[in-house]
PDB file of C-alpha atoms in Angstrom:
ATOM      1  CA  MET A   1      13.058  -6.981 -62.961  1.00 95.00           C
ATOM      2  CA  LEU A   2      13.715  -7.778 -59.233  1.00 97.00           C
ATOM      3  CA  THR A   3      11.605 -10.075 -57.287  1.00 96.00           C
ATOM      4  CA  LYS A   4      11.893 -10.289 -53.544  1.00 96.00           C
ATOM      5  CA  PHE A   5      12.891 -13.764 -52.402  1.00 96.00           C
ATOM      6  CA  LYS A   6      10.225 -15.986 -51.175  1.00 94.00           C
ATOM      7  CA  GLN A   7      10.807 -19.453 -49.561  1.00 93.00           C
ATOM      8  CA  ASP A   8       9.101 -21.048 -52.713  1.00 94.00           C
ATOM      9  CA  TYR A   9      12.357 -19.780 -54.678  1.00 94.00           C
ATOM     10  CA  ALA A  10      14.774 -21.271 -52.367  1.00 94.00           C
ATOM     11  CA  LYS A  11      16.090 -23.907 -54.698  1.00 95.00           C
ATOM     12  CA  ILE A  12      16.417 -21.393 -57.526  1.00 96.00           C
ATOM     13  CA  ALA A  13      18.190 -18.799 -55.317  1.00 96.00           C
ATOM     14  CA  MET A  14      20.575 -21.590 -54.040  1.00 95.00           C
ATOM     15  CA  GLY A  15      21.404 -22.518 -57.455  1.00 95.00           C
ATOM     16  CA  PHE A  16      22.388 -18.777 -58.456  1.00 96.00           C
ATOM     17  CA  LEU A  17      24.227 -18.401 -55.311  1.00 96.00           C
ATOM     18  CA  SER A  18      26.136 -21.570 -55.701  1.00 94.00           C
ATOM     19  CA  PHE A  19      27.817 -19.972 -58.837  1.00 95.00           C
ATOM     20  CA  ILE A  20      29.721 -17.725 -56.291  1.00 94.00           C
ATOM     21  CA  PRO A  21      33.065 -19.228 -55.346  1.00 91.00           C
ATOM     22  CA  ASP A  22      32.719 -18.646 -51.557  1.00 89.00           C
ATOM     23  CA  LEU A  23      29.151 -20.229 -51.542  1.00 92.00           C
ATOM     24  CA  LYS A  24      30.118 -23.497 -53.232  1.00 90.00           C
ATOM     25  CA  ASP A  25      30.041 -25.267 -49.811  1.00 92.00           C
ATOM     26  CA  ILE A  26      26.401 -26.197 -48.991  1.00 92.00           C
ATOM     27  CA  ASN A  27      26.744 -25.368 -45.290  1.00 93.00           C
ATOM     28  CA  HIS A  28      28.072 -21.798 -46.054  1.00 93.00           C
ATOM     29  CA  LEU A  29      25.392 -21.477 -48.756  1.00 94.00           C
ATOM     30  CA  GLN A  30      22.495 -22.242 -46.336  1.00 93.00           C
ATOM     31  CA  THR A  31      23.869 -19.908 -43.833  1.00 94.00           C
ATOM     32  CA  GLU A  32      23.951 -17.029 -46.265  1.00 94.00           C
ATOM     33  CA  LEU A  33      20.295 -17.895 -47.419  1.00 94.00           C
ATOM     34  CA  LYS A  34      19.158 -17.955 -43.837  1.00 94.00           C
ATOM     35  CA  LEU A  35      20.716 -14.410 -43.340  1.00 95.00           C
ATOM     36  CA  TYR A  36      18.759 -13.237 -46.131  1.00 96.00           C
ATOM     37  CA  THR A  37      15.563 -14.839 -44.660  1.00 94.00           C
ATOM     38  CA  GLU A  38      16.015 -13.914 -41.014  1.00 95.00           C
ATOM     39  CA  ASP A  39      17.739 -10.430 -41.105  1.00 96.00           C
ATOM     40  CA  PRO A  40      15.549  -7.553 -42.182  1.00 95.00           C
ATOM     41  CA  THR A  41      18.673  -5.566 -43.229  1.00 96.00           C
ATOM     42  CA  HIS A  42      19.523  -8.233 -45.789  1.00 97.00           C
ATOM     43  CA  VAL A  43      17.236  -8.968 -48.742  1.00 97.00           C
ATOM     44  CA  LEU A  44      17.735 -11.123 -51.591  1.00 98.00           C
ATOM     45  CA  TYR A  45      16.116 -10.506 -55.050  1.00 98.00           C
ATOM     46  CA  LEU A  46      15.741 -12.988 -57.964  1.00 98.00           C
ATOM     47  CA  TYR A  47      16.352 -11.196 -61.295  1.00 98.00           C
ATOM     48  CA  ARG A  48      14.750 -11.515 -64.659  1.00 96.00           C
ATOM     49  CA  GLN A  49      14.602  -9.212 -67.598  1.00 93.00           C
ATOM     50  CA  ASP A  50      10.945  -9.565 -68.369  1.00 90.00           C
ATOM     51  CA  ARG A  51       7.896 -10.528 -66.180  1.00 90.00           C
ATOM     52  CA  ASP A  52       7.144 -13.553 -68.274  1.00 91.00           C
ATOM     53  CA  ALA A  53      10.955 -14.762 -68.467  1.00 92.00           C
ATOM     54  CA  ASP A  54      12.584 -17.206 -66.218  1.00 94.00           C
ATOM     55  CA  PHE A  55      14.650 -16.163 -63.498  1.00 97.00           C
ATOM     56  CA  GLU A  56      18.353 -15.382 -64.610  1.00 97.00           C
ATOM     57  CA  GLY A  57      20.075 -14.574 -61.370  1.00 97.00           C
ATOM     58  CA  VAL A  58      19.952 -13.221 -57.818  1.00 98.00           C
ATOM     59  CA  VAL A  59      21.024  -9.971 -56.172  1.00 98.00           C
ATOM     60  CA  GLY A  60      21.661  -9.923 -52.480  1.00 97.00           C
ATOM     61  CA  VAL A  61      21.766  -6.546 -50.699  1.00 98.00           C
ATOM     62  CA  GLU A  62      22.377  -5.057 -46.956  1.00 97.00           C
ATOM     63  CA  SER A  63      20.254  -1.976 -46.441  1.00 95.00           C
ATOM     64  CA  ALA A  64      21.116   0.826 -44.188  1.00 94.00           C
ATOM     65  CA  ASN A  65      19.484   4.220 -43.446  1.00 93.00           C
ATOM     66  CA  ASP A  66      21.531   6.157 -46.301  1.00 95.00           C
ATOM     67  CA  PHE A  67      23.102   3.243 -48.380  1.00 96.00           C
ATOM     68  CA  VAL A  68      22.355  -0.143 -49.887  1.00 97.00           C
ATOM     69  CA  MET A  69      25.571  -2.413 -50.455  1.00 97.00           C
ATOM     70  CA  LEU A  70      25.564  -4.972 -53.035  1.00 98.00           C
ATOM     71  CA  ARG A  71      26.714  -8.196 -51.313  1.00 97.00           C
ATOM     72  CA  HIS A  72      26.090 -10.726 -54.176  1.00 97.00           C
ATOM     73  CA  LEU A  73      25.152 -10.548 -57.901  1.00 97.00           C
ATOM     74  CA  SER A  74      25.128 -13.856 -59.420  1.00 97.00           C
ATOM     75  CA  LEU A  75      23.669 -14.590 -62.874  1.00 97.00           C
ATOM     76  CA  SER A  76      23.185 -17.465 -65.042  1.00 96.00           C
ATOM     77  CA  PRO A  77      26.191 -18.281 -67.376  1.00 95.00           C
ATOM     78  CA  ALA A  78      24.105 -17.651 -70.395  1.00 93.00           C
ATOM     79  CA  VAL A  79      23.436 -13.919 -69.338  1.00 94.00           C
ATOM     80  CA  ARG A  80      26.830 -13.356 -67.342  1.00 93.00           C
ATOM     81  CA  ASP A  81      27.640 -10.099 -69.190  1.00 94.00           C
ATOM     82  CA  GLU A  82      28.069  -6.634 -68.151  1.00 95.00           C
ATOM     83  CA  LYS A  83      24.796  -5.483 -69.847  1.00 95.00           C
ATOM     84  CA  THR A  84      22.739  -7.897 -67.711  1.00 96.00           C
ATOM     85  CA  GLN A  85      24.738  -6.889 -64.723  1.00 97.00           C
ATOM     86  CA  PHE A  86      24.009  -3.269 -65.289  1.00 97.00           C
ATOM     87  CA  ALA A  87      20.320  -3.878 -66.088  1.00 96.00           C
ATOM     88  CA  ALA A  88      19.994  -5.799 -62.636  1.00 97.00           C
ATOM     89  CA  LEU A  89      21.798  -2.918 -60.834  1.00 97.00           C
ATOM     90  CA  SER A  90      19.580  -0.288 -62.512  1.00 96.00           C
ATOM     91  CA  ASP A  91      16.445  -2.174 -61.274  1.00 97.00           C
ATOM     92  CA  LEU A  92      18.100  -2.213 -57.750  1.00 97.00           C
ATOM     93  CA  VAL A  93      18.853   1.673 -57.732  1.00 96.00           C
ATOM     94  CA  ALA A  94      15.206   2.097 -58.746  1.00 96.00           C
ATOM     95  CA  LEU A  95      14.101   0.131 -55.648  1.00 96.00           C
ATOM     96  CA  TYR A  96      16.240   2.337 -53.468  1.00 95.00           C
ATOM     97  CA  PRO A  97      16.201   5.842 -55.035  1.00 93.00           C
ATOM     98  CA  ASP A  98      17.106   7.671 -51.926  1.00 93.00           C
ATOM     99  CA  LYS A  99      20.111   5.524 -51.070  1.00 95.00           C
ATOM    100  CA  LYS A 100      23.707   5.434 -52.352  1.00 95.00           C
ATOM    101  CA  LEU A 101      24.588   2.072 -53.953  1.00 96.00           C
ATOM    102  CA  MET A 102      27.919   0.793 -52.537  1.00 96.00           C
ATOM    103  CA  GLY A 103      29.887  -2.462 -52.963  1.00 96.00           C
ATOM    104  CA  SER A 104      31.435  -5.071 -50.603  1.00 95.00           C
ATOM    105  CA  MET A 105      34.990  -6.024 -51.096  1.00 94.00           C
ATOM    106  CA  GLU A 106      33.938  -8.567 -53.733  1.00 93.00           C
ATOM    107  CA  THR A 107      31.447  -6.188 -55.642  1.00 96.00           C
ATOM    108  CA  ALA A 108      33.182  -2.816 -55.442  1.00 96.00           C
ATOM    109  CA  SER A 109      34.644  -2.912 -58.922  1.00 96.00           C
ATOM    110  CA  LEU A 110      31.427  -3.784 -60.582  1.00 97.00           C
ATOM    111  CA  VAL A 111      29.627  -1.123 -58.484  1.00 97.00           C
ATOM    112  CA  ALA A 112      32.349   1.377 -59.665  1.00 96.00           C
ATOM    113  CA  LYS A 113      32.012   0.348 -63.347  1.00 96.00           C
ATOM    114  CA  PHE A 114      28.177   0.740 -62.931  1.00 96.00           C
ATOM    115  CA  ASN A 115      28.326   4.010 -61.479  1.00 93.00           C
ATOM    116  CA  THR A 116      30.667   5.298 -64.122  1.00 93.00           C
ATOM    117  CA  PHE A 117      28.140   3.927 -66.731  1.00 90.00           C
ATOM    118  CA  ARG A 118      25.180   5.604 -64.854  1.00 87.00           C
ATOM    119  CA  LYS A 119      27.373   8.983 -65.040  1.00 84.00           C
ATOM    120  CA  GLU A 120      27.960   8.557 -68.646  1.00 79.00           C
ATOM    121  CA  GLU A 121      24.171   7.752 -69.346  1.00 74.00           C
ATOM    122  CA  GLN A 122      23.211  10.921 -67.459  1.00 71.00           C
ATOM    123  CA  ASP A 123      25.854  13.355 -68.727  1.00 66.00           C
ATOM    124  CA  GLY A 124      25.933  12.016 -72.327  1.00 62.00           C
ATOM    125  CA  THR A 125      29.501  11.954 -71.967  1.00 56.00           C
ATOM    126  CA  ASP A 126      31.976   9.084 -73.089  1.00 52.00           C
ATOM    127  CA  LEU A 127      34.329   8.435 -70.140  1.00 47.00           C
ATOM    128  CA  SER A 128      35.983   5.504 -71.791  1.00 48.00           C
ATOM    129  CA  ALA A 129      38.202   7.623 -73.865  1.00 43.00           C
ATOM    130  CA  ARG A 130      40.379   8.894 -71.133  1.00 41.00           C
TER     131      ARG A 130
END
């Protein structure tokens, strides 16, 4: 479940974003968070599996007319697995049903794996045997 970032969640969001190597520096982290709060094309979501659960990560995207680009996906170490990543991305795709999901240089391989997973789910085929 994705919840749009609010200033009340700033410390939580900064904690999850700080897991990203490029955002370890506090100044860079604050600049990135400012981008998400001031630029309407950049949106930050907090992720949790259930409405009553604690937040488990953040998903940052850049939205355009026909695509949404995954810029950041950072999860708590306790749930940092492919299943949780794909659950967060599934929620993201549901929020932007008419847009293509793309990855940045850092997230492209994850998005490619997720798109393969979605294709397998839709087709009922097992592409891992190739």
